CSV table of C-alpha atoms and ligand atoms in Angstrom, one decimal:
chain,number,residue,atom,x,y,z
I,1,MET,CA,20.3,-47.9,-26.0
I,2,MET,CA,21.1,-47.8,-22.5
I,3,LYS,CA,24.1,-45.5,-22.8
I,4,TYR,CA,21.8,-43.1,-24.9
I,5,LEU,CA,19.3,-43.1,-22.0
I,6,LEU,CA,21.8,-42.5,-19.4
I,7,ILE,CA,23.3,-39.4,-21.2
I,8,PHE,CA,19.7,-38.2,-21.7
I,9,PHE,CA,19.0,-38.6,-18.2
I,10,LEU,CA,22.0,-36.9,-17.1
I,11,SER,CA,21.7,-34.0,-19.4
I,12,VAL,CA,18.1,-33.5,-18.3
I,13,THR,CA,18.9,-33.5,-14.6
I,14,THR,CA,21.9,-30.9,-15.2
I,15,ALA,CA,19.5,-28.6,-17.0
I,16,VAL,CA,17.1,-29.0,-14.3
I,17,TYR,CA,19.7,-28.4,-11.6
I,18,ALA,CA,21.0,-25.5,-13.4
I,19,GLN,CA,17.8,-23.9,-13.7
I,20,LYS,CA,16.9,-24.4,-10.0
I,21,ALA,CA,15.4,-21.3,-8.5
I,22,PRO,CA,17.0,-20.0,-5.7
I,23,GLU,CA,16.2,-20.6,-2.0
I,24,PRO,CA,14.0,-18.0,-0.4
I,25,TYR,CA,15.2,-15.7,2.1
I,26,GLY,CA,13.9,-14.5,5.4
I,27,ALA,CA,10.1,-13.7,5.8
I,28,LEU,CA,8.0,-13.9,2.8
I,29,PRO,CA,4.9,-12.2,1.2
I,30,SER,CA,1.5,-14.1,1.2
I,31,THR,CA,-0.4,-14.3,-1.9
I,32,ARG,CA,-2.7,-11.6,-0.3
I,33,GLN,CA,0.1,-9.5,0.3
I,34,LEU,CA,1.7,-10.0,-3.2
I,35,ALA,CA,-2.0,-9.1,-4.6
I,36,TRP,CA,-1.4,-5.9,-2.3
I,37,HIS,CA,1.9,-4.8,-3.9
I,38,ASP,CA,0.3,-4.9,-7.0
I,39,VAL,CA,-2.5,-2.3,-6.0
I,40,GLU,CA,0.6,0.3,-5.3
I,41,VAL,CA,-1.6,3.4,-5.0
I,42,TYR,CA,-5.2,3.2,-3.6
I,43,GLY,CA,-7.8,5.7,-1.8
I,44,LEU,CA,-9.5,6.1,1.5
I,45,ILE,CA,-13.0,8.1,1.4
I,46,HIS,CA,-13.9,9.9,4.6
I,47,PHE,CA,-17.5,10.8,4.1
I,48,THR,CA,-19.9,10.8,7.1
I,49,PRO,CA,-22.0,13.5,9.3
I,50,THR,CA,-18.7,14.9,10.1
I,51,THR,CA,-18.3,16.2,6.4
I,52,PHE,CA,-21.5,18.1,7.4
I,53,GLU,CA,-20.3,19.5,10.5
I,54,ASN,CA,-16.9,20.4,9.0
I,55,LYS,CA,-14.8,18.6,11.6
I,56,GLU,CA,-12.2,16.0,11.4
I,57,TRP,CA,-13.4,13.8,14.5
I,58,GLY,CA,-17.3,13.8,14.9
I,59,TYR,CA,-18.2,13.7,18.5
I,60,GLY,CA,-20.8,11.2,18.0
I,61,ASP,CA,-23.9,13.4,18.8
I,62,ALA,CA,-24.9,14.7,15.1
I,63,ASP,CA,-28.3,14.1,14.3
I,64,PRO,CA,-28.8,11.5,11.6
I,65,LYS,CA,-30.4,14.2,9.3
I,66,THR,CA,-27.4,16.1,8.9
I,67,PHE,CA,-26.2,13.4,6.6
I,68,ASN,CA,-27.8,15.0,3.7
I,69,PRO,CA,-25.7,15.2,0.4
I,70,THR,CA,-27.3,17.2,-2.3
I,71,ASP,CA,-25.9,15.1,-5.0
I,72,PHE,CA,-23.8,12.3,-4.0
I,73,ASP,CA,-22.1,10.2,-7.1
I,74,ALA,CA,-20.0,7.6,-6.4
I,75,ASP,CA,-19.2,7.3,-10.0
I,76,GLN,CA,-17.9,10.5,-10.0
I,77,ILE,CA,-15.4,9.9,-6.9
I,78,ILE,CA,-14.5,6.7,-8.3
I,79,LYS,CA,-13.7,7.7,-12.0
I,80,ALA,CA,-11.6,10.8,-10.6
I,81,ALA,CA,-9.6,8.2,-8.7
I,82,LYS,CA,-9.1,6.1,-11.4
I,83,ALA,CA,-7.8,9.0,-13.4
I,84,GLY,CA,-5.3,9.4,-10.9
I,85,GLY,CA,-3.7,6.1,-11.0
I,86,LEU,CA,-5.5,4.6,-8.0
I,87,LYS,CA,-6.1,0.8,-8.2
I,88,GLY,CA,-8.2,0.3,-5.0
I,89,ILE,CA,-10.6,2.2,-2.7
I,90,ILE,CA,-11.3,1.7,0.9
I,91,LEU,CA,-14.3,3.4,2.3
I,92,VAL,CA,-14.7,4.5,5.9
I,93,ALA,CA,-17.8,2.6,6.3
I,94,LYS,CA,-17.9,4.1,9.8
I,95,HIS,CA,-15.7,6.7,11.5
I,96,HIS,CA,-15.3,7.6,14.9
I,97,ASP,CA,-18.3,9.4,15.2
I,98,GLY,CA,-20.2,5.9,14.9
I,99,PHE,CA,-22.3,6.7,12.2
I,100,ALA,CA,-22.9,3.8,9.9
I,101,LEU,CA,-22.9,4.2,6.3
I,102,TRP,CA,-25.1,0.8,5.6
I,103,PRO,CA,-28.3,-0.1,7.2
I,104,THR,CA,-26.8,-2.3,9.9
I,105,LYS,CA,-28.7,-4.1,12.5
I,106,THR,CA,-25.8,-3.4,14.9
I,107,THR,CA,-26.9,0.3,15.8
I,108,ASP,CA,-29.7,2.7,15.0
I,109,TYR,CA,-27.1,5.4,14.3
I,110,ASN,CA,-26.9,4.5,10.6
I,111,ILE,CA,-27.8,5.9,7.3
I,112,SER,CA,-31.5,4.6,7.3
I,113,LYS,CA,-32.1,7.3,9.7
I,114,SER,CA,-30.9,10.0,7.6
I,115,PRO,CA,-32.7,11.6,4.2
I,116,PHE,CA,-30.2,10.0,2.0
I,117,ARG,CA,-32.3,8.2,-0.5
I,118,ALA,CA,-35.2,8.8,1.7
I,119,GLY,CA,-33.7,6.4,4.2
I,120,LYS,CA,-33.5,3.6,1.8
I,121,GLY,CA,-30.0,4.2,1.0
I,122,ASN,CA,-26.7,2.0,1.5
I,123,LEU,CA,-23.6,3.9,0.4
I,124,VAL,CA,-21.2,1.4,1.2
I,125,LYS,CA,-23.1,-0.7,-1.4
I,126,GLU,CA,-23.2,2.4,-4.2
I,127,VAL,CA,-19.4,2.9,-3.5
I,128,GLU,CA,-18.5,-0.6,-3.8
I,129,GLN,CA,-20.7,-0.7,-7.0
I,130,ALA,CA,-19.1,2.1,-8.5
I,131,VAL,CA,-15.6,0.7,-7.6
I,132,ARG,CA,-16.0,-2.8,-9.4
I,133,LYS,CA,-17.5,-1.2,-12.3
I,134,ASN,CA,-14.4,0.7,-12.9
I,135,GLY,CA,-12.4,-2.1,-12.3
I,136,LEU,CA,-10.6,-1.4,-9.1
I,137,LYS,CA,-10.5,-3.3,-5.7
I,138,PHE,CA,-12.8,-2.5,-2.7
I,139,GLY,CA,-11.8,-2.4,1.0
I,140,VAL,CA,-13.3,-1.2,4.3
I,141,TYR,CA,-12.4,0.8,7.4
I,142,CYS,CA,-14.8,0.5,10.4
I,143,SER,CA,-13.4,2.3,13.3
I,144,PRO,CA,-13.1,0.6,16.6
I,145,TRP,CA,-13.5,3.5,18.5
I,146,ASP,CA,-17.3,4.7,18.4
I,147,ARG,CA,-18.2,7.9,20.2
I,148,ASN,CA,-22.0,7.4,19.6
I,149,ASN,CA,-22.5,3.7,21.0
I,150,ALA,CA,-23.9,3.8,24.5
I,151,LEU,CA,-22.2,0.5,25.2
I,152,TYR,CA,-18.6,1.5,24.1
I,153,GLY,CA,-16.1,1.1,27.0
I,154,THR,CA,-18.3,-1.8,28.3
I,155,ASP,CA,-17.6,-5.6,27.6
I,156,LYS,CA,-20.9,-5.7,25.5
I,157,TYR,CA,-19.2,-3.3,22.6
I,158,LEU,CA,-16.9,-5.9,21.2
I,159,ALA,CA,-19.8,-8.2,19.9
I,160,ILE,CA,-21.3,-5.1,18.2
I,161,TYR,CA,-17.8,-4.1,16.5
I,162,GLN,CA,-17.5,-7.7,15.4
I,163,ALA,CA,-21.1,-7.9,14.1
I,164,GLN,CA,-20.3,-4.7,11.9
I,165,LEU,CA,-17.2,-6.4,10.4
I,166,LYS,CA,-19.2,-9.6,9.8
I,167,GLU,CA,-21.7,-7.4,7.9
I,168,LEU,CA,-19.3,-5.7,6.1
I,169,TYR,CA,-17.5,-8.9,5.2
I,170,SER,CA,-20.6,-10.5,3.9
I,171,ASN,CA,-22.2,-8.1,1.7
I,172,PHE,CA,-20.0,-6.2,-0.3
I,173,GLY,CA,-17.7,-9.1,-2.2
I,174,GLU,CA,-14.0,-9.7,-1.9
I,175,LEU,CA,-12.3,-7.0,-0.1
I,176,PHE,CA,-8.5,-6.4,-0.7
I,177,MET,CA,-8.0,-4.3,2.9
I,178,SER,CA,-9.6,-4.4,6.2
I,179,TRP,CA,-8.2,-1.1,7.7
I,180,HIS,CA,-8.2,-0.9,11.6
I,181,ASP,CA,-7.2,2.7,12.8
I,182,GLY,CA,-5.7,3.1,16.5
I,183,ALA,CA,-7.5,6.4,17.6
I,184,ASN,CA,-8.9,6.8,20.7
I,185,GLY,CA,-9.5,10.1,22.1
I,186,GLY,CA,-11.5,9.0,25.2
I,187,ASP,CA,-14.4,11.5,25.0
I,188,GLY,CA,-17.7,11.2,23.0
I,189,TYR,CA,-21.2,11.3,23.4
I,190,TYR,CA,-21.7,7.8,24.1
I,191,GLY,CA,-25.6,7.5,23.9
I,192,GLY,CA,-25.9,10.9,25.9
I,193,ALA,CA,-23.4,10.0,28.7
I,194,LYS,CA,-21.2,12.7,27.1
I,195,GLU,CA,-18.2,11.6,29.2
I,196,LYS,CA,-14.6,10.3,29.0
I,197,ARG,CA,-14.2,6.7,28.5
I,198,SER,CA,-10.8,5.0,28.5
I,199,ILE,CA,-10.1,1.2,27.1
I,200,ASP,CA,-6.9,-0.5,26.9
I,201,ASN,CA,-6.6,-0.6,23.5
I,202,THR,CA,-3.9,-3.4,23.6
I,203,THR,CA,-6.5,-5.7,25.1
I,204,TYR,CA,-10.1,-4.2,24.7
I,205,TYR,CA,-10.8,-5.1,21.1
I,206,ASP,CA,-9.4,-8.6,21.3
I,207,TRP,CA,-7.8,-8.4,17.9
I,208,LYS,CA,-6.3,-11.9,18.1
I,209,ASN,CA,-9.9,-13.3,17.8
I,210,THR,CA,-11.7,-10.2,15.8
I,211,TRP,CA,-9.0,-10.9,13.1
I,212,THR,CA,-9.7,-14.4,13.0
I,213,ILE,CA,-13.2,-13.6,11.6
I,214,THR,CA,-11.3,-11.4,9.2
I,215,ARG,CA,-9.0,-14.2,7.9
I,216,LYS,CA,-12.2,-16.6,7.7
I,217,MET,CA,-14.5,-14.4,6.1
I,218,GLN,CA,-12.1,-12.2,3.9
I,219,PRO,CA,-9.1,-14.4,3.4
I,220,MET,CA,-7.8,-11.8,0.8
I,221,ALA,CA,-8.3,-9.0,2.8
I,222,ASN,CA,-4.9,-7.4,4.2
I,223,ILE,CA,-5.2,-6.5,7.6
I,224,PHE,CA,-3.8,-2.9,8.4
I,225,SER,CA,-3.0,-1.6,11.6
I,226,ASP,CA,0.0,0.2,13.6
I,227,ILE,CA,1.7,-2.9,13.7
I,228,GLY,CA,0.4,-5.0,11.0
I,229,LEU,CA,-0.8,-8.2,10.6
I,230,ASP,CA,-0.4,-7.8,6.7
I,231,ILE,CA,0.2,-4.0,6.2
I,232,ARG,CA,2.1,-2.0,9.0
I,233,TRP,CA,1.6,1.9,9.2
I,234,VAL,CA,4.4,4.0,8.3
I,235,GLY,CA,4.2,5.8,11.5
I,236,ASN,CA,3.0,9.0,10.0
I,237,GLU,CA,0.7,10.8,7.7
I,238,ASN,CA,2.9,12.8,5.5
I,239,GLY,CA,2.8,10.2,2.8
I,240,ASN,CA,6.5,8.6,2.9
I,241,ALA,CA,8.3,5.6,4.0
I,242,ALA,CA,12.2,6.0,5.0
I,243,GLU,CA,14.7,6.1,2.5
I,244,THR,CA,15.9,2.8,3.7
I,245,SER,CA,12.5,0.9,3.9
I,246,TRP,CA,12.5,-3.0,4.5
I,247,ALA,CA,9.3,-4.8,4.0
I,248,THR,CA,10.1,-7.0,6.9
I,249,PHE,CA,9.2,-6.2,10.5
I,250,THR,CA,8.9,-7.5,14.1
I,251,PRO,CA,6.5,-5.4,15.7
I,252,MET,CA,8.3,-4.5,18.9
I,253,ALA,CA,6.8,-2.6,22.0
I,254,PRO,CA,8.3,0.5,22.8
I,255,ASP,CA,10.4,-1.1,25.7
I,256,GLY,CA,12.3,-2.7,22.9
I,257,LYS,CA,11.8,-6.2,24.6
I,258,ASN,CA,8.6,-7.3,24.1
I,259,GLU,CA,6.7,-8.1,20.7
I,260,ALA,CA,4.1,-5.2,20.4
I,261,VAL,CA,0.3,-6.0,20.3
I,262,PRO,CA,-2.0,-3.6,18.0
I,263,GLY,CA,-2.2,-0.3,19.9
I,264,GLN,CA,1.6,-0.5,20.9
I,265,ALA,CA,3.5,0.1,18.0
I,266,ASN,CA,7.1,1.1,18.3
I,267,TYR,CA,6.6,4.2,15.8
I,268,PRO,CA,10.1,5.3,15.3
I,269,GLN,CA,10.8,1.7,13.6
I,270,SER,CA,7.8,2.0,11.3
I,271,PRO,CA,9.0,4.2,8.5
I,272,GLY,CA,12.0,2.0,7.9
I,273,GLY,CA,11.0,-1.4,8.6
I,274,ILE,CA,13.3,-3.7,10.4
I,275,ARG,CA,16.1,-5.7,8.2
I,276,ASN,CA,15.6,-9.5,8.8
I,277,GLY,CA,12.3,-8.9,10.8
I,278,LYS,CA,10.3,-12.0,11.6
I,279,PHE,CA,7.2,-11.0,9.5
I,280,TRP,CA,6.9,-9.5,5.7
I,281,MET,CA,4.8,-6.3,6.7
I,282,PRO,CA,5.3,-3.8,4.4
I,283,ALA,CA,4.2,-0.3,5.1
I,284,GLU,CA,1.2,1.9,4.0
I,285,CYS,CA,1.7,5.6,3.5
I,286,ASP,CA,-1.6,7.1,4.3
I,287,VAL,CA,-2.2,10.8,3.5
I,288,PRO,CA,-4.9,12.9,2.6
I,289,LEU,CA,-5.1,14.6,-0.7
I,290,ARG,CA,-5.9,17.9,1.2
I,291,LYS,CA,-4.9,18.8,4.5
I,292,GLY,CA,-7.6,16.9,6.4
I,293,TRP,CA,-9.2,13.5,6.0
I,294,PHE,CA,-12.6,15.1,5.6
I,295,TYR,CA,-13.6,18.0,3.3
I,296,HIS,CA,-13.4,21.6,4.6
I,297,ALA,CA,-13.9,24.2,1.8
I,298,ASN,CA,-11.1,26.4,2.9
I,299,GLU,CA,-8.3,23.7,2.2
I,300,GLN,CA,-6.6,23.0,-1.1
I,301,PRO,CA,-5.4,19.6,-2.8
I,302,LYS,CA,-1.9,18.9,-2.9
I,303,THR,CA,-0.1,19.8,-6.2
I,304,PRO,CA,0.4,16.8,-8.7
I,305,GLU,CA,3.8,17.5,-8.2
I,306,LYS,CA,3.7,16.9,-4.4
I,307,LEU,CA,1.7,13.7,-5.3
I,308,PHE,CA,4.4,12.8,-7.6
I,309,ASP,CA,7.0,13.2,-4.9
I,310,LEU,CA,5.2,11.3,-2.6
I,311,TYR,CA,4.6,8.7,-5.1
I,312,LEU,CA,8.4,8.3,-5.2
I,313,LYS,CA,8.9,8.2,-1.4
I,314,SER,CA,6.2,5.6,-0.9
I,315,VAL,CA,5.7,3.2,-3.7
I,316,GLY,CA,9.1,4.0,-4.9
I,317,ARG,CA,10.2,2.7,-1.5
I,318,GLY,CA,8.4,-0.6,-1.7
I,319,ALA,CA,5.4,0.6,0.3
I,320,GLY,CA,1.9,1.3,-0.8
I,321,LEU,CA,0.4,5.1,-1.2
I,322,ASP,CA,-3.2,5.5,0.3
I,323,LEU,CA,-4.5,9.0,-0.7
I,324,GLY,CA,-7.4,10.3,1.5
I,325,LEU,CA,-10.3,11.3,-0.7
I,326,ALA,CA,-12.7,13.8,0.9
I,327,PRO,CA,-16.0,14.2,-0.8
I,328,ASP,CA,-17.6,17.8,-0.2
I,329,THR,CA,-21.3,18.1,0.9
I,330,ARG,CA,-22.7,17.6,-2.3
I,331,GLY,CA,-21.1,14.0,-2.1
I,332,GLN,CA,-18.5,14.5,-4.9
I,333,LEU,CA,-14.9,15.4,-5.2
I,334,HIS,CA,-14.3,19.2,-5.4
I,335,GLN,CA,-12.9,20.0,-9.2
I,336,ASP,CA,-9.7,21.2,-7.7
I,337,ASP,CA,-9.4,17.6,-6.3
I,338,VAL,CA,-10.4,16.0,-9.7
I,339,ALA,CA,-8.0,18.1,-11.5
I,340,ALA,CA,-4.9,17.4,-9.2
I,341,LEU,CA,-5.7,13.6,-9.2
I,342,LYS,CA,-6.0,13.5,-13.2
I,343,THR,CA,-2.6,15.5,-13.6
I,344,PHE,CA,-0.7,13.3,-11.2
I,345,GLY,CA,-2.5,10.2,-12.7
I,346,ASP,CA,-1.0,11.2,-16.3
I,347,MET,CA,2.2,12.0,-14.9
I,348,VAL,CA,3.0,8.8,-13.6
I,349,LYS,CA,1.3,6.8,-16.6
I,350,HIS,CA,3.3,9.2,-19.0
I,351,THR,CA,6.8,9.0,-17.0
I,352,PHE,CA,6.6,5.3,-16.7
I,353,GLU,CA,4.9,4.1,-19.8
I,354,ASN,CA,8.2,4.1,-21.8
I,355,ASN,CA,11.2,2.1,-20.4
I,356,LEU,CA,14.3,4.1,-21.8
I,357,ALA,CA,16.4,0.7,-21.2
I,358,LYS,CA,14.0,-1.7,-23.2
I,359,ASN,CA,16.2,-2.2,-26.1
I,360,ALA,CA,19.7,-2.4,-24.2
I,361,GLU,CA,22.0,-5.0,-24.2
I,362,VAL,CA,22.6,-6.2,-20.9
I,363,LYS,CA,25.5,-8.0,-19.6
I,364,ALA,CA,25.7,-9.5,-16.1
I,365,SER,CA,28.9,-10.5,-14.1
I,366,ASN,CA,27.2,-13.7,-13.0
I,367,THR,CA,23.9,-15.5,-14.3
I,368,ARG,CA,22.3,-18.7,-12.7
I,369,GLY,CA,21.1,-20.0,-16.0
I,370,LYS,CA,19.1,-19.6,-19.2
I,371,LYS,CA,15.9,-19.4,-17.2
I,372,TYR,CA,17.4,-16.4,-15.2
I,373,ASN,CA,19.3,-14.8,-17.5
I,374,THR,CA,19.6,-10.7,-18.1
I,375,ALA,CA,16.6,-10.9,-20.7
I,376,ALA,CA,14.1,-11.4,-17.7
I,377,LEU,CA,15.0,-7.9,-16.5
I,378,LEU,CA,13.8,-6.0,-19.3
I,379,ASP,CA,10.8,-8.1,-20.5
I,380,HIS,CA,8.1,-6.2,-18.5
I,381,ASN,CA,6.9,-8.8,-16.5
I,382,LYS,CA,7.9,-8.9,-12.7
I,383,GLU,CA,7.4,-12.6,-12.6
I,384,THR,CA,10.6,-13.6,-14.4
I,385,TYR,CA,13.7,-12.5,-12.9
I,386,TRP,CA,17.4,-12.7,-13.2
I,387,ALA,CA,19.2,-14.4,-10.8
I,388,THR,CA,23.0,-15.1,-9.7
I,389,ALA,CA,24.3,-18.7,-8.7
I,390,ASP,CA,24.1,-19.6,-5.2
I,391,GLN,CA,27.3,-18.7,-4.0
I,392,VAL,CA,27.4,-15.1,-5.9
I,393,HIS,CA,26.4,-12.7,-3.7
I,394,THR,CA,27.5,-9.5,-5.5
I,395,ALA,CA,27.2,-9.0,-9.2
I,396,SER,CA,27.2,-6.0,-11.7
I,397,ILE,CA,24.6,-5.5,-14.7
I,398,GLU,CA,25.6,-3.3,-17.3
I,399,LEU,CA,23.2,-1.8,-20.0
I,400,ASN,CA,24.2,-0.5,-22.9
I,401,LEU,CA,21.8,1.8,-24.3
I,402,LYS,CA,23.2,1.9,-27.8
I,403,SER,CA,22.7,5.7,-28.1
I,404,PRO,CA,22.7,8.4,-25.4
I,405,THR,CA,19.8,8.6,-23.4
I,406,THR,CA,18.5,11.1,-20.9
I,407,PHE,CA,16.8,10.0,-17.8
I,408,ASP,CA,16.1,11.0,-14.4
I,409,ILE,CA,14.7,7.9,-12.6
I,410,ILE,CA,16.1,4.4,-12.2
I,411,SER,CA,13.6,1.9,-11.3
I,412,LEU,CA,14.6,-1.5,-9.6
I,413,GLN,CA,12.5,-4.4,-8.5
I,414,GLU,CA,13.3,-7.6,-6.6
I,415,TYR,CA,11.3,-11.0,-7.0
I,416,ILE,CA,9.7,-10.7,-3.8
I,417,PRO,CA,8.1,-14.1,-3.7
I,418,LEU,CA,11.9,-15.1,-2.8
I,419,GLY,CA,12.2,-12.4,0.0
I,420,GLN,CA,14.0,-8.9,0.3
I,421,ARG,CA,17.9,-10.1,-0.2
I,422,ILE,CA,19.5,-7.1,-1.6
I,423,GLU,CA,21.0,-5.1,1.1
I,424,ALA,CA,23.4,-2.3,-0.7
I,425,TYR,CA,24.1,-1.5,-4.0
I,426,THR,CA,25.4,1.5,-6.2
I,427,VAL,CA,24.0,3.0,-9.6
I,428,GLU,CA,26.8,4.3,-12.0
I,429,ILE,CA,26.8,6.1,-15.4
I,430,PHE,CA,29.3,6.2,-18.2
I,431,GLU,CA,30.4,9.9,-18.5
I,432,LYS,CA,33.4,11.5,-20.1
I,433,ASN,CA,35.0,8.0,-20.5
I,434,ALA,CA,34.7,7.0,-16.9
I,435,TRP,CA,32.1,5.4,-14.6
I,436,LYS,CA,30.6,8.0,-12.4
I,437,LYS,CA,28.5,6.9,-9.1
I,438,VAL,CA,25.1,8.6,-9.0
I,439,TYR,CA,23.3,6.7,-6.3
I,440,ASP,CA,24.2,4.7,-3.0
I,441,GLY,CA,21.5,2.3,-2.5
I,442,THR,CA,20.4,-0.2,0.6
I,443,SER,CA,16.9,-1.5,0.3
I,444,ILE,CA,14.9,-2.4,-2.8
I,445,GLY,CA,12.2,-4.8,-2.2
I,446,ALA,CA,9.0,-4.9,-4.4
I,447,LYS,CA,10.2,-1.4,-6.2
I,448,ARG,CA,12.5,1.2,-5.7
I,449,LEU,CA,12.5,4.3,-7.8
I,450,ILE,CA,15.8,6.6,-7.9
I,451,LYS,CA,15.1,10.1,-8.5
I,452,LEU,CA,18.2,11.9,-9.6
I,453,ASP,CA,18.6,15.7,-8.6
I,454,SER,CA,19.0,16.5,-12.3
I,455,PRO,CA,18.4,14.5,-15.5
I,456,VAL,CA,21.9,12.5,-17.0
I,457,THR,CA,22.6,11.7,-20.4
I,458,THR,CA,24.9,8.5,-21.1
I,459,ASN,CA,24.7,5.6,-23.3
I,460,LYS,CA,25.9,3.2,-20.2
I,461,VAL,CA,24.6,2.4,-16.9
I,462,LYS,CA,25.8,-0.1,-14.1
I,463,ILE,CA,24.0,-1.4,-11.3
I,464,ASN,CA,26.5,-3.1,-8.7
I,465,VAL,CA,24.8,-5.2,-6.0
I,466,ILE,CA,27.4,-4.9,-3.4
I,467,LYS,CA,26.2,-6.4,-0.3
I,468,SER,CA,23.5,-9.6,0.0
I,469,PRO,CA,23.4,-12.5,2.3
I,470,VAL,CA,22.2,-14.7,-0.7
I,471,CYS,CA,22.2,-15.0,-4.1
I,472,ILE,CA,20.6,-12.0,-6.0
I,473,THR,CA,17.3,-11.8,-7.7
I,474,LEU,CA,16.0,-8.8,-9.7
I,475,SER,CA,13.0,-9.1,-11.8
I,476,GLU,CA,13.0,-5.4,-13.8
I,477,ILE,CA,15.1,-2.6,-14.4
I,478,GLY,CA,14.0,0.6,-15.8
I,479,LEU,CA,15.3,4.1,-16.7
I,480,TYR,CA,12.5,6.9,-17.2
I,481,LYS,CA,12.4,10.5,-17.9
I,482,LYS,CA,10.0,12.4,-15.6
I,483,THR,CA,7.5,14.1,-17.8
I,484,SER,CA,5.7,17.4,-16.4
T,501,LIG,C1,-7.0,8.0,11.9
T,501,LIG,C2,-8.2,8.9,12.2
T,501,LIG,O1,-8.3,9.1,13.5
T,501,LIG,C3,-8.4,10.0,11.1
T,501,LIG,O2,-9.6,10.5,11.6
T,501,LIG,C4,-8.3,9.2,9.8
T,501,LIG,O3,-9.5,8.4,9.6
T,501,LIG,C5,-7.1,8.5,9.8
T,501,LIG,C6,-6.9,7.9,8.5
T,501,LIG,O4,-7.1,7.5,10.7
T,501,LIG,O5,-6.5,7.1,12.7
T,502,LIG,CA1,10.9,-9.6,-15.5
């Protein structure tokens, strides 16, 4: 009996040992950041008196009565966003002009002074409700720079700004993002003073304590700023991350010596991140659907093809795509924007709905054990992953597609809860009886979408991980053919 027990015990421990998950590597994503990675594409709505002034930056002097949309329809905007594949919406609840879109106690310069819903309206609420009804996540942008407020620039303003955040954090449900822009152009209305006010944006907003409020009241809200905390600005408003794009980052001041505080980003490092950076701080690529963040009748939305390209260069580089949506003076998205979003959304949906590798036979040069075998690569579940044994830092995976298959996109995903591990890899296809390299890559992370210049047809594909400091994980592999 004892002998059998011992054998039983030994086999159980060996099995458990063989199945042990890899040790995590480097900086790791938080639960809140993992939830953000799932959103991938979201929108940023700009709609304030500035829309009615046909400007990009309101000075802060617009009469609240100018905020008078003829036919505001939150549902129209959110449905269009949803058709575009957007899974979250951030509303600019207050832009630089200082006009609050909810009936705040913190300033008179707010929606209750406008004709909107006869002074009884709450636009943040209407958008939040439409967002939730359509199954999207909600976030807010409250500009720290306030060109209307008489106290801006004095030591009394921060308390006002923090009180605004508290209102936004208490009345609109769980937020997935709290977006803090860094703009400060200096001049403004400031209660009639009409002057230039400069502040030191590295200290004035006391971000450390201000964000303590965010953490306490909205623990799932990802804090976005030029340097993080959770999500870093990608450093441009073109909608793309760098070809090599690490989710890890150490915000460094431009002097290259000191760690940066918000307002001090070393922007040249933002598009690519920093390999082995101290923090998990993936990039957000924010880009307006049109040219400006606000609606201007003479501008056009980007084409669906352009949007798809930006998708590949943001989401496909492990970053997020934050698309600016600009309602017109009716308070709706223009029909051209609606059409562009819909075609873009369909393009993404139809391109990625059919993984052409799904029935492939997969062989890996190394596998950590049953739980981490290659079946995990094609089960359409990013929580399951293939991994190599601890000491194995390079490996090849061969997909046998059974019949010639045509594709032009290769999708790779690392199992990021264990960190960003892979540093270099190649992709090969079998053509004319020989292996031919079609891509040389570096970073993968949450998602890497490799777009080939033209479609290839083959029945065998090989991924070779050629550099990793630790054992390898991959949660999904996909082959896709872009639809038009
Ligand atoms: C910037 C602002 O200055 C722009 O007006 C816009 O809101 C953009 C998303 O962020 O910092
Ligand atoms: Ca999987």
